[in-house]
């Protein structure tokens, strides 16, 4: 809509410019029209300003402006309107594609965030599992060490008891043998049997 208003303003300005040029030139005199050869050509030459190479004729300028405006109107209908329509459709499609891309990006960002949260949860669960496993291993190790300690203490006590019993048995046997040896030694020394 703003393009249409701009074209109308341009046409109004050009029309005023043409009127101003025509009014400033004044009507040609009959002598000027006659000297140019009469007819339409003579009448147009009657509006000439200047001489030599620089001759300005407001009627010709006005006719050129009208031709230019007609060309603009035709080009507007044939070329510019379809071009603007195509450009607007294209910019609408681009805008739609950008909105879709933004929506997809935010959706992907949501998936990435969800993935990061899941990954953090898995890492936390793994850490807890490792800590629990280490605790279980430490408890099992402590229990095994305690079991081995108890077993070795029990075996040590059994070995001490056994050694003490064997020592007691050996001591009593040695006592009995010591008496026997003492009596044998005494009998050999005395040459007879001592009770």
Coordinates of N, CA, C and O in Angstrom, one line a residue:
X1 N 0.8 -1.2 0.0 CA 0.0 0.0 0.0 C 0.9 1.3 0.0 O 0.5 2.2 -0.6
X2 N 2.0 1.2 0.6 CA 2.8 2.4 0.7 C 3.5 2.7 -0.7 O 3.8 3.8 -1.0
X3 N 3.7 1.6 -1.5 CA 4.3 1.8 -2.8 C 3.3 2.5 -3.7 O 3.7 3.4 -4.5
X4 N 2.0 2.2 -3.6 CA 1.0 2.9 -4.4 C 0.9 4.4 -4.0 O 0.8 5.2 -4.9
X5 N 1.0 4.7 -2.7 CA 1.0 6.1 -2.3 C 2.2 6.8 -2.8 O 2.1 8.0 -3.2
X6 N 3.4 6.1 -2.8 CA 4.6 6.7 -3.3 C 4.5 7.0 -4.8 O 4.9 8.1 -5.3
X7 N 3.9 6.1 -5.6 CA 3.7 6.3 -7.0 C 2.8 7.5 -7.3 O 3.0 8.4 -8.1
X8 N 1.7 7.6 -6.5 CA 0.8 8.8 -6.7 C 1.5 10.1 -6.4 O 1.3 11.1 -7.1
X9 N 2.3 10.1 -5.3 CA 3.0 11.4 -5.0 C 4.0 11.7 -6.1 O 4.1 12.9 -6.5
X10 N 4.6 10.7 -6.7 CA 5.6 11.0 -7.7 C 4.8 11.6 -9.0 O 5.3 12.5 -9.6
X11 N 3.7 11.0 -9.3 CA 2.9 11.5 -10.4 C 2.4 12.9 -10.2 O 2.5 13.8 -11.1
X12 N 2.0 13.2 -8.9 CA 1.6 14.6 -8.6 C 2.7 15.6 -8.8 O 2.5 16.7 -9.3
X13 N 3.9 15.2 -8.3 CA 5.1 16.1 -8.4 C 5.4 16.3 -9.8 O 5.7 17.5 -10.3
X14 N 5.5 15.3 -10.6 CA 5.8 15.4 -12.0 C 4.8 16.2 -12.8 O 5.1 17.0 -13.7
X15 N 3.5 16.0 -12.4 CA 2.5 16.8 -13.1 C 2.6 18.3 -12.8 O 2.5 19.2 -13.7
X16 N 2.9 18.6 -11.5 CA 3.1 20.0 -11.1 C 4.3 20.6 -11.8 O 4.3 21.8 -12.2
X17 N 5.4 19.8 -11.9 CA 6.6 20.3 -12.6 C 6.3 20.6 -14.1 O 6.7 21.6 -14.6
X18 N 5.5 19.7 -14.7 CA 5.1 19.9 -16.1 C 4.3 21.2 -16.3 O 4.5 22.0 -17.2
X19 N 3.4 21.4 -15.4 CA 2.5 22.6 -15.4 C 3.4 23.9 -15.2 O 3.2 24.9 -16.0
X20 N 4.3 23.8 -14.3 CA 5.2 24.9 -14.0 C 6.0 25.3 -15.2 O 6.2 26.4 -15.6
X21 N 6.6 24.2 -15.9 CA 7.4 24.5 -17.1 C 6.5 25.1 -18.2 O 7.0 26.0 -18.9
X22 N 5.4 24.6 -18.4 CA 4.5 25.1 -19.4 C 4.1 26.5 -19.1 O 4.0 27.4 -20.0
X23 N 3.8 26.8 -17.9 CA 3.4 28.2 -17.6 C 4.5 29.2 -17.7 O 4.4 30.3 -18.1
X24 N 5.7 28.7 -17.3 CA 6.9 29.6 -17.3 C 7.3 29.9 -18.8 O 7.8 30.9 -19.1
X25 N 7.0 29.0 -19.7 CA 7.5 29.2 -21.1 C 6.5 30.2 -21.8 O 7.0 30.9 -22.6
X26 N 5.3 30.3 -21.3 CA 4.4 31.2 -22.0 C 3.9 30.6 -23.3 O 4.5 29.7 -23.8
X27 N 2.9 31.1 -23.9 CA 2.4 30.6 -25.1 C 3.3 31.2 -26.2 O 3.7 32.3 -26.2
X28 N 3.5 30.4 -27.2 CA 4.4 30.9 -28.3 C 3.6 31.9 -29.2 O 2.4 31.9 -29.2
X29 N 4.4 32.8 -29.7 CA 3.8 33.8 -30.5 C 3.5 33.3 -31.9 O 4.0 32.3 -32.3
X30 N 2.6 33.9 -32.6 CA 2.2 33.5 -33.9 C 3.4 33.6 -34.9 O 3.6 32.8 -35.8
X31 N 4.3 34.6 -34.6 CA 5.5 34.8 -35.5 C 6.4 33.7 -35.3 O 7.0 33.2 -36.3
X32 N 6.6 33.2 -34.0 CA 7.5 32.0 -33.8 C 6.9 30.8 -34.4 O 7.7 30.0 -35.0
X33 N 5.6 30.6 -34.4 CA 5.0 29.4 -35.0 C 5.2 29.5 -36.5 O 5.4 28.5 -37.1
X34 N 5.0 30.7 -37.1 CA 5.1 30.8 -38.5 C 6.6 30.6 -39.0 O 6.8 30.0 -40.0
X35 N 7.5 31.1 -38.2 CA 8.9 31.0 -38.6 C 9.4 29.5 -38.5 O 10.3 29.1 -39.2
X36 N 8.8 28.7 -37.6 CA 9.2 27.3 -37.5 C 8.6 26.4 -38.6 O 8.8 25.3 -38.6
X37 N 7.7 27.0 -39.3 CA 7.2 26.2 -40.4 C 5.7 25.9 -40.2 O 5.1 25.2 -41.0
X38 N 5.1 26.4 -39.2 CA 3.7 26.2 -39.0 C 3.3 24.8 -38.5 O 4.1 23.9 -38.3
X39 N 2.1 24.7 -38.2 CA 1.5 23.4 -37.8 C 2.0 23.1 -36.3 O 2.4 23.9 -35.6
X40 N 1.9 21.8 -36.0 CA 2.2 21.3 -34.6 C 3.7 21.5 -34.4 O 4.1 21.9 -33.3
X41 N 4.5 21.2 -35.4 CA 6.0 21.4 -35.2 C 6.3 22.8 -35.0 O 7.2 23.1 -34.1
X42 N 5.7 23.7 -35.7 CA 6.0 25.1 -35.5 C 5.5 25.6 -34.1 O 6.2 26.4 -33.4
X43 N 4.4 25.1 -33.7 CA 3.9 25.4 -32.4 C 4.8 24.9 -31.3 O 5.1 25.6 -30.3
X44 N 5.3 23.7 -31.4 CA 6.2 23.1 -30.4 C 7.5 23.9 -30.4 O 8.0 24.3 -29.3
X45 N 8.0 24.3 -31.5 CA 9.3 25.1 -31.6 C 9.1 26.5 -31.0 O 10.1 27.1 -30.7
X46 N 7.9 26.9 -30.9 CA 7.6 28.2 -30.4 C 7.9 28.3 -28.9 O 8.1 29.4 -28.3
X47 N 8.0 27.2 -28.2 CA 8.3 27.1 -26.8 C 9.8 27.0 -26.4 O 10.1 27.0 -25.3
X48 N 10.6 27.0 -27.4 CA 12.1 26.9 -27.2 C 12.7 28.0 -26.4 O 12.3 29.2 -26.6
X49 N 13.6 27.6 -25.4 CA 14.4 28.6 -24.7 C 15.8 28.4 -25.1 O 16.3 27.2 -25.3
X50 N 16.6 29.4 -25.2 CA 18.0 29.3 -25.5 C 18.2 29.1 -27.0 O 17.3 29.2 -27.8
X51 N 19.5 29.0 -27.3 CA 19.9 28.9 -28.8 C 21.1 28.0 -28.9 O 21.8 27.7 -27.9
X52 N 21.3 27.5 -30.1 CA 22.5 26.7 -30.3 C 22.3 25.3 -29.9 O 21.3 24.7 -30.1
X53 N 23.4 24.8 -29.2 CA 23.3 23.4 -28.8 C 22.4 23.2 -27.6 O 21.9 22.0 -27.4
X54 N 22.2 24.2 -26.8 CA 21.4 24.1 -25.6 C 20.0 24.7 -25.8 O 19.9 25.9 -25.5
X55 N 19.1 24.0 -26.3 CA 17.8 24.5 -26.5 C 16.9 23.7 -25.6 O 16.9 22.4 -25.6
X56 N 16.1 24.3 -24.7 CA 15.2 23.7 -23.8 C 13.8 24.0 -24.2 O 13.4 25.1 -24.4
X57 N 13.0 22.9 -24.4 CA 11.6 23.1 -24.8 C 10.8 22.4 -23.8 O 10.8 21.1 -23.6
X58 N 10.0 23.1 -23.0 CA 9.2 22.5 -21.9 C 8.1 21.6 -22.4 O 7.8 20.6 -21.8
X59 N 7.6 21.8 -23.6 CA 6.6 20.9 -24.1 C 7.2 19.5 -24.4 O 6.6 18.5 -24.1
X60 N 8.4 19.5 -25.0 CA 9.0 18.2 -25.2 C 9.4 17.5 -23.9 O 9.2 16.3 -23.8
X61 N 9.8 18.3 -22.9 CA 10.1 17.8 -21.6 C 8.9 17.2 -21.0 O 8.9 16.1 -20.4
X62 N 7.7 17.9 -21.1 CA 6.5 17.4 -20.6 C 6.0 16.1 -21.3 O 5.6 15.2 -20.7
X63 N 6.2 16.1 -22.6 CA 5.9 14.9 -23.4 C 6.7 13.7 -22.9 O 6.3 12.6 -22.8
X64 N 8.0 13.9 -22.7 CA 8.9 12.9 -22.3 C 8.5 12.4 -20.9 O 8.6 11.2 -20.6
X65 N 8.1 13.3 -20.0 CA 7.7 13.0 -18.7 C 6.4 12.1 -18.8 O 6.3 11.1 -18.1
X66 N 5.5 12.5 -19.6 CA 4.3 11.7 -19.8 C 4.6 10.3 -20.3 O 4.1 9.3 -19.8
X67 N 5.5 10.2 -21.3 CA 6.0 8.9 -21.8 C 6.6 8.1 -20.7 O 6.4 6.9 -20.5
X68 N 7.4 8.7 -19.8 CA 8.1 8.1 -18.7 C 7.1 7.5 -17.7 O 7.2 6.4 -17.3
X69 N 6.1 8.4 -17.4 CA 5.0 7.9 -16.5 C 4.2 6.8 -17.0 O 3.9 5.8 -16.3
X70 N 3.9 6.8 -18.3 CA 3.2 5.7 -18.9 C 4.0 4.4 -18.9 O 3.5 3.3 -18.5
X71 N 5.3 4.6 -19.1 CA 6.2 3.4 -19.0 C 6.3 2.9 -17.6 O 6.2 1.7 -17.4
X72 N 6.3 3.8 -16.6 CA 6.3 3.4 -15.2 C 5.0 2.6 -14.9 O 5.0 1.6 -14.2
X73 N 3.9 3.1 -15.3 CA 2.6 2.4 -15.1 C 2.6 1.1 -15.7 O 2.2 0.1 -15.1
X74 N 3.0 1.0 -16.9 CA 3.0 -0.3 -17.6 C 4.0 -1.3 -16.9 O 3.6 -2.5 -16.7
X75 N 5.2 -0.8 -16.6 CA 6.1 -1.7 -15.9 C 5.6 -2.1 -14.6 O 5.9 -3.2 -14.1
X76 N 4.9 -1.2 -13.9 CA 4.3 -1.5 -12.6 C 3.4 -2.7 -12.7 O 3.4 -3.6 -11.9
X77 N 2.5 -2.6 -13.7 CA 1.5 -3.7 -13.9 C 2.2 -5.0 -14.4 O 1.8 -6.1 -14.0
X78 N 3.1 -4.9 -15.3 CA 3.7 -6.1 -15.9 C 4.8 -6.7 -15.1 O 4.9 -7.9 -14.9
X79 N 5.6 -5.9 -14.5 CA 6.9 -6.4 -13.9 C 6.9 -6.2 -12.4 O 7.1 -7.1 -11.6
X80 N 6.6 -5.0 -11.9 CA 6.8 -4.7 -10.5 C 5.8 -5.4 -9.6 O 6.2 -6.0 -8.6
X81 N 4.6 -5.4 -9.9 CA 3.6 -6.1 -9.1 C 3.8 -7.6 -8.9 O 3.9 -8.1 -7.8
X82 N 4.1 -8.3 -10.0 CA 4.4 -9.7 -9.9 C 5.7 -9.9 -9.1 O 5.8 -10.9 -8.3
X83 N 6.7 -9.0 -9.3 CA 7.9 -9.1 -8.6 C 7.7 -8.9 -7.1 O 8.2 -9.7 -6.3
X84 N 6.9 -7.9 -6.8 CA 6.6 -7.6 -5.3 C 5.9 -8.8 -4.7 O 6.1 -9.2 -3.6
X85 N 4.9 -9.3 -5.5 CA 4.2 -10.5 -5.0 C 5.1 -11.7 -4.8 O 5.0 -12.3 -3.7
X86 N 5.9 -11.9 -5.7 CA 6.9 -13.0 -5.6 C 7.8 -12.8 -4.4 O 8.1 -13.7 -3.6
X87 N 8.3 -11.6 -4.2 CA 9.2 -11.3 -3.1 C 8.5 -11.4 -1.8 O 9.1 -11.9 -0.8
X88 N 7.2 -11.0 -1.7 CA 6.5 -11.1 -0.5 C 6.2 -12.5 -0.1 O 6.3 -12.9 1.0
X89 N 5.9 -13.4 -1.1 CA 5.7 -14.8 -0.9 C 7.0 -15.4 -0.4 O 7.0 -16.2 0.5
X90 N 8.0 -15.0 -1.1 CA 9.3 -15.6 -0.7 C 9.7 -15.2 0.7 O 10.2 -16.0 1.5
X91 N 9.5 -13.9 1.1 CA 9.9 -13.5 2.4 C 8.9 -14.2 3.5 O 9.4 -14.5 4.6
X92 N 7.7 -14.4 3.1 CA 6.8 -15.1 4.0 C 7.2 -16.6 4.2 O 7.2 -17.1 5.3
X93 N 7.7 -17.2 3.1 CA 8.2 -18.6 3.2 C 9.5 -18.6 4.0 O 9.6 -19.5 4.9
X94 N 10.3 -17.6 3.8 CA 11.6 -17.5 4.6 C 11.2 -17.3 6.1 O 11.8 -18.0 7.0
X95 N 10.3 -16.4 6.4 CA 9.8 -16.2 7.7 C 9.3 -17.5 8.4 O 9.6 -17.8 9.5
X96 N 8.5 -18.2 7.6 CA 8.0 -19.5 8.1 C 9.1 -20.5 8.3 O 9.0 -21.2 9.3
X97 N 10.0 -20.5 7.4 CA 11.2 -21.5 7.6 C 12.0 -21.1 8.8 O 12.4 -22.0 9.5
X98 N 12.2 -19.8 9.0 CA 12.9 -19.4 10.2 C 12.2 -19.7 11.5 O 12.8 -20.2 12.5
X99 N 10.8 -19.6 11.5 CA 10.0 -19.9 12.7 C 10.1 -21.4 12.9 O 10.3 -21.9 14.0
X100 N 10.0 -22.2 11.8 CA 10.2 -23.7 11.9 C 11.5 -24.0 12.5 O 11.7 -24.9 13.3
X101 N 12.6 -23.4 11.9 CA 13.9 -23.7 12.4 C 14.1 -23.3 13.8 O 14.7 -24.0 14.6
X102 N 13.5 -22.2 14.3 CA 13.6 -21.8 15.7 C 12.9 -22.8 16.6 O 13.4 -23.2 17.6
X103 N 11.7 -23.2 16.1 CA 11.0 -24.2 16.9 C 11.8 -25.5 16.9 O 11.9 -26.1 18.0
X104 N 12.3 -25.9 15.8 CA 13.1 -27.2 15.8 C 14.4 -27.0 16.7 O 14.8 -28.0 17.4
X105 N 15.0 -25.8 16.7 CA 16.2 -25.6 17.5 C 15.8 -25.7 19.0 O 16.5 -26.3 19.8
X106 N 14.7 -25.0 19.3 CA 14.3 -25.1 20.8 C 13.9 -26.5 21.2 O 14.2 -26.9 22.3
X107 N 13.3 -27.3 20.2 CA 13.0 -28.6 20.5 C 14.2 -29.5 20.7 O 14.3 -30.3 21.6
X108 N 15.2 -29.2 19.8 CA 16.5 -29.9 19.9 C 17.2 -29.6 21.2 O 17.8 -30.4 21.9
X109 N 17.1 -28.3 21.6 CA 17.7 -27.8 22.8 C 17.0 -28.6 24.0 O 17.7 -28.9 25.0
X110 N 15.7 -28.8 23.9 CA 15.0 -29.5 24.9 C 15.5 -31.0 25.0 O 15.7 -31.5 26.1
X111 N 15.7 -31.6 23.8 CA 16.2 -32.9 23.8 C 17.6 -33.0 24.4 O 18.0 -33.9 25.1
X112 N 18.5 -32.0 24.1 CA 19.8 -32.0 24.6 C 19.8 -31.8 26.1 O 20.5 -32.5 26.8
X113 N 18.9 -30.9 26.6 CA 18.8 -30.7 28.0 C 18.3 -32.0 28.7 O 18.8 -32.4 29.8
X114 N 17.3 -32.7 28.1 CA 16.8 -34.0 28.6 C 17.9 -35.0 28.6 O 18.1 -35.8 29.6
X115 N 18.7 -35.0 27.5 CA 19.8 -36.0 27.5 C 20.9 -35.7 28.6 O 21.4 -36.6 29.2
X116 N 21.2 -34.4 28.8 CA 22.1 -34.0 29.8 C 21.6 -34.4 31.2 O 22.4 -34.9 32.0
X117 N 20.3 -34.2 31.4 CA 19.7 -34.6 32.7 C 19.8 -36.1 32.9 O 20.1 -36.6 34.0
X118 N 19.5 -36.9 31.8 CA 19.5 -38.3 31.9 C 21.0 -38.8 32.1 O 21.2 -39.7 33.0
X119 N 21.9 -38.2 31.5 CA 23.3 -38.5 31.6 C 23.8 -38.2 33.0 O 24.5 -39.1 33.7
X120 N 23.4 -37.1 33.6 CA 23.7 -36.8 35.0 C 23.1 -37.8 35.9 O 23.8 -38.2 36.9
X121 N 21.9 -38.2 35.7 CA 21.2 -39.1 36.6 C 21.9 -40.5 36.5 O 22.2 -41.1 37.5
X122 N 22.3 -40.9 35.3 CA 23.0 -42.2 35.1 C 24.4 -42.1 35.8 O 24.8 -43.1 36.5
X123 N 25.1 -41.0 35.7 CA 26.4 -40.8 36.4 C 26.2 -40.8 37.9 O 27.0 -41.4 38.6
X124 N 25.1 -40.2 38.4 CA 24.9 -40.2 39.8 C 24.6 -41.6 40.3 O 25.2 -42.1 41.3
X125 N 23.8 -42.4 39.5 CA 23.5 -43.8 39.9 C 24.7 -44.6 39.8 O 24.9 -45.5 40.7
X126 N 25.6 -44.4 38.8 CA 26.8 -45.2 38.7 C 27.7 -44.9 39.9 O 28.4 -45.8 40.5
X127 N 27.8 -43.6 40.3 CA 28.6 -43.2 41.4 C 28.1 -43.9 42.7 O 28.9 -44.4 43.5
X128 N 26.8 -43.8 42.9 CA 26.2 -44.5 44.1 C 26.5 -46.0 44.0 O 26.8 -46.6 45.1
X129 N 26.4 -46.6 42.9 CA 26.6 -48.0 42.8 C 28.1 -48.3 43.1 O 28.4 -49.3 43.8
X130 N 29.0 -47.5 42.6 CA 30.4 -47.7 42.9 C 30.7 -47.6 44.4 O 31.4 -48.4 45.0
X131 N 30.1 -46.5 45.0 CA 30.3 -46.3 46.4 C 29.8 -47.5 47.2 O 30.4 -48.0 48.1
X132 N 28.6 -47.9 46.8 CA 28.0 -49.1 47.5 C 28.8 -50.3 47.3 O 29.0 -51.1 48.3
X133 N 29.3 -50.6 46.1 CA 30.2 -51.7 45.8 C 31.4 -51.6 46.7 O 31.9 -52.6 47.2
X134 N 32.0 -50.4 46.7 CA 33.3 -50.3 47.5 C 33.0 -50.5 49.0 O 33.8 -51.2 49.7
X135 N 31.8 -50.1 49.5 CA 31.4 -50.3 50.8 C 31.2 -51.8 51.1 O 31.7 -52.3 52.1
X136 N 30.5 -52.5 50.2 CA 30.3 -53.9 50.3 C 31.7 -54.6 50.3 O 31.9 -55.6 51.1
X137 N 32.6 -54.2 49.4 CA 33.9 -54.8 49.3 C 34.6 -54.6 50.6 O 35.3 -55.5 51.1
X138 N 34.6 -53.4 51.2 CA 35.3 -53.1 52.4 C 34.7 -53.9 53.5 O 35.4 -54.5 54.4
X139 N 33.3 -54.0 53.6 CA 32.7 -54.8 54.6 C 33.0 -56.3 54.5 O 33.3 -57.0 55.5
X140 N 33.0 -56.8 53.2 CA 33.4 -58.2 53.0 C 34.9 -58.4 53.4 O 35.2 -59.5 54.0
X141 N 35.7 -57.5 53.0 CA 37.1 -57.6 53.4 C 37.3 -57.6 54.9 O 38.0 -58.4 55.4
X142 N 36.6 -56.7 55.6 CA 36.7 -56.7 57.0 C 36.2 -58.0 57.6 O 36.8 -58.5 58.5
X143 N 35.0 -58.5 57.1 CA 34.5 -59.7 57.6 C 35.5 -60.9 57.4 O 35.7 -61.7 58.3
X144 N 36.1 -60.9 56.2 CA 37.0 -62.0 55.9 C 38.3 -61.9 56.7 O 38.7 -62.9 57.2
X145 N 38.8 -60.7 56.9 CA 39.9 -60.5 57.8 C 39.6 -60.9 59.2 O 40.4 -61.6 59.9
X146 N 38.4 -60.5 59.7 CA 38.0 -60.9 61.0 C 37.8 -62.4 61.2 O 38.3 -63.0 62.2
X147 N 37.3 -63.0 60.1 CA 37.1 -64.5 60.1 C 38.5 -65.2 60.1 O 38.7 -66.1 60.9
X148 N 39.4 -64.6 59.3 CA 40.8 -65.2 59.3 C 41.4 -65.0 60.6 O 42.1 -65.9 61.1
X149 N 41.3 -63.8 61.2 CA 41.9 -63.5 62.5 C 41.3 -64.5 63.6 O 42.1 -65.1 64.4
X150 N 40.0 -64.7 63.6 CA 39.4 -65.6 64.5 C 39.9 -67.0 64.3 O 40.2 -67.8 65.3
X151 N 40.0 -67.4 63.0 CA 40.4 -68.8 62.7 C 41.9 -69.0 63.2 O 42.2 -70.0 63.8
X152 N 42.7 -68.0 62.9 CA 44.1 -68.1 63.3 C 44.3 -68.1 64.8 O 45.1 -68.8 65.4
X153 N 43.4 -67.2 65.5 CA 43.5 -67.2 67.0 C 43.0 -68.5 67.5 O 43.6 -69.1 68.5
X154 N 42.0 -69.1 66.9 CA 41.5 -70.4 67.4 C 42.6 -71.5 67.1 O 42.8 -72.3 68.0
X155 N 43.2 -71.5 65.9 CA 44.2 -72.4 65.6 C 45.4 -72.2 66.5 O 46.0 -73.2 67.0
X156 N 45.7 -71.0 66.8 CA 46.8 -70.7 67.7 C 46.5 -71.2 69.1 O 47.4 -71.8 69.8
X157 N 45.3 -71.0 69.6 CA 44.9 -71.5 70.9 C 45.0 -73.0 70.9 O 45.5 -73.6 71.9
X158 N 44.4 -73.6 69.8 CA 44.5 -75.1 69.8 C 45.9 -75.6 69.8 O 46.3 -76.6 70.4
X159 N 46.8 -74.9 69.0 CA 48.2 -75.3 68.9 C 48.8 -75.1 70.3 O 49.6 -75.9 70.8
X160 N 48.5 -74.0 71.0 CA 49.1 -73.8 72.3 C 48.6 -74.9 73.3 O 49.4 -75.4 74.1
X161 N 47.3 -75.2 73.2 CA 46.7 -76.2 74.1 C 47.4 -77.6 73.8 O 47.8 -78.3 74.7
X162 N 47.5 -77.8 72.5 CA 48.1 -79.1 72.1 C 49.6 -79.1 72.5 O 50.0 -80.2 73.1
X163 N 50.3 -78.0 72.3 CA 51.7 -78.0 72.8 C 51.8 -78.1 74.3 O 52.6 -78.8 74.8
X164 N 50.8 -77.4 75.0 CA 50.9 -77.5 76.5 C 50.6 -78.9 76.9 O 51.2 -79.5 77.8
X165 N 49.6 -79.6 76.2 CA 49.2 -81.0 76.6 C 50.4 -81.9 76.3 O 50.8 -82.8 77.0
X166 N 51.0 -81.7 75.1 CA 52.2 -82.5 74.7 C 53.4 -82.3 75.6 O 54.1 -83.2 76.0
X167 N 53.5 -81.0 76.0 CA 54.6 -80.7 77.0 C 54.3 -81.3 78.3 O 55.3 -81.9 78.9
X168 N 53.1 -81.3 78.8 CA 52.7 -81.9 80.0 C 52.9 -83.4 79.9 O 53.5 -84.1 80.9
X169 N 52.5 -84.0 78.8 CA 52.7 -85.4 78.6 C 54.1 -85.8 78.5 O 54.6 -86.8 79.1
X170 N 54.9 -84.9 77.8 CA 56.3 -85.2 77.7 C 57.0 -85.0 79.1 O 57.9 -85.8 79.4
X171 N 56.6 -84.0 79.8 CA 57.2 -83.8 81.2 C 56.9 -85.0 82.1 O 57.8 -85.5 82.8
X172 N 55.6 -85.5 82.0 CA 55.3 -86.6 82.9 C 56.0 -87.9 82.4 O 56.5 -88.7 83.2
X173 N 56.2 -88.1 81.1 CA 56.9 -89.2 80.6 C 58.4 -89.1 81.0 O 59.0 -90.1 81.3
X174 N 58.9 -87.8 80.9 CA 60.3 -87.6 81.2 C 60.5 -87.8 82.7 O 61.5 -88.4 83.1
X175 N 59.5 -87.5 83.5 CA 59.6 -87.8 85.0 C 59.7 -89.3 85.2 O 60.5 -89.7 86.0
X176 N 58.8 -90.0 84.5 CA 58.8 -91.4 84.7 C 60.1 -92.0 84.2 O 60.7 -92.9 84.8
X177 N 60.6 -91.5 83.1 CA 61.9 -92.0 82.5 C 63.0 -91.6 83.4 O 64.0 -92.3 83.5
X178 N 62.9 -90.4 83.9 CA 64.0 -89.9 84.7 C 64.1 -90.8 86.0 O 65.2 -91.1 86.4
X179 N 63.0 -91.2 86.5 CA 63.1 -92.1 87.7 C 63.7 -93.4 87.2 O 64.5 -94.0 88.0
X180 N 63.3 -93.9 86.1 CA 63.8 -95.2 85.6 C 65.3 -95.0 85.4 O 66.1 -95.9 85.8
X181 N 65.7 -93.9 84.7 CA 67.1 -93.7 84.5 C 67.9 -93.6 85.8 O 69.0 -94.1 85.9
X182 N 67.3 -92.9 86.7 CA 68.0 -92.7 88.0 C 68.1 -94.0 88.7 O 69.2 -94.3 89.3
X183 N 67.1 -94.9 88.6 CA 67.2 -96.2 89.3 C 68.2 -97.1 88.5 O 68.9 -97.8 89.1
X184 N 68.2 -97.0 87.2 CA 69.2 -97.7 86.4 C 70.6 -97.3 86.7 O 71.5 -98.1 86.8
X185 N 70.8 -96.0 86.8 CA 72.1 -95.5 87.1 C 72.5 -95.9 88.5 O 73.7 -96.3 88.7
X186 N 71.6 -95.8 89.4 CA 71.9 -96.1 90.8 C 72.2 -97.6 90.8 O 73.1 -98.1 91.6
X187 N 71.5 -98.4 90.1 CA 71.7 -99.9 90.1 C 73.1 -100.2 89.5 O 73.8 -101.1 89.9
X188 N 73.5 -99.6 88.5 CA 74.8 -99.8 87.9 C 75.9 -99.3 88.8 O 76.9 -100.0 88.8
X189 N 75.7 -98.3 89.4 CA 76.7 -97.8 90.3 C 76.8 -98.7 91.5 O 77.9 -98.9 92.0
X190 N 75.7 -99.1 92.0 CA 75.8 -99.9 93.2 C 76.0 -101.4 92.8 O 76.5 -102.2 93.6
X191 N 75.8 -101.7 91.7 CA 76.0 -103.0 91.2 C 74.9 -104.0 91.6 O 75.0 -105.2 91.4
X192 N 74.0 -103.4 92.2 CA 72.9 -104.2 92.6 C 71.6 -103.5 92.3 O 71.7 -102.3 92.0
X193 N 70.6 -104.1 92.6 CA 69.3 -103.5 92.3 C 68.8 -102.7 93.5 O 68.7 -103.2 94.6
X194 N 68.6 -101.4 93.2 CA 68.1 -100.5 94.3 C 66.6 -100.3 94.0 O 66.2 -100.1 92.9
X195 N 65.8 -100.3 95.0 CA 64.4 -100.2 94.8 C 64.0 -98.8 94.6 O 64.2 -97.8 94.8

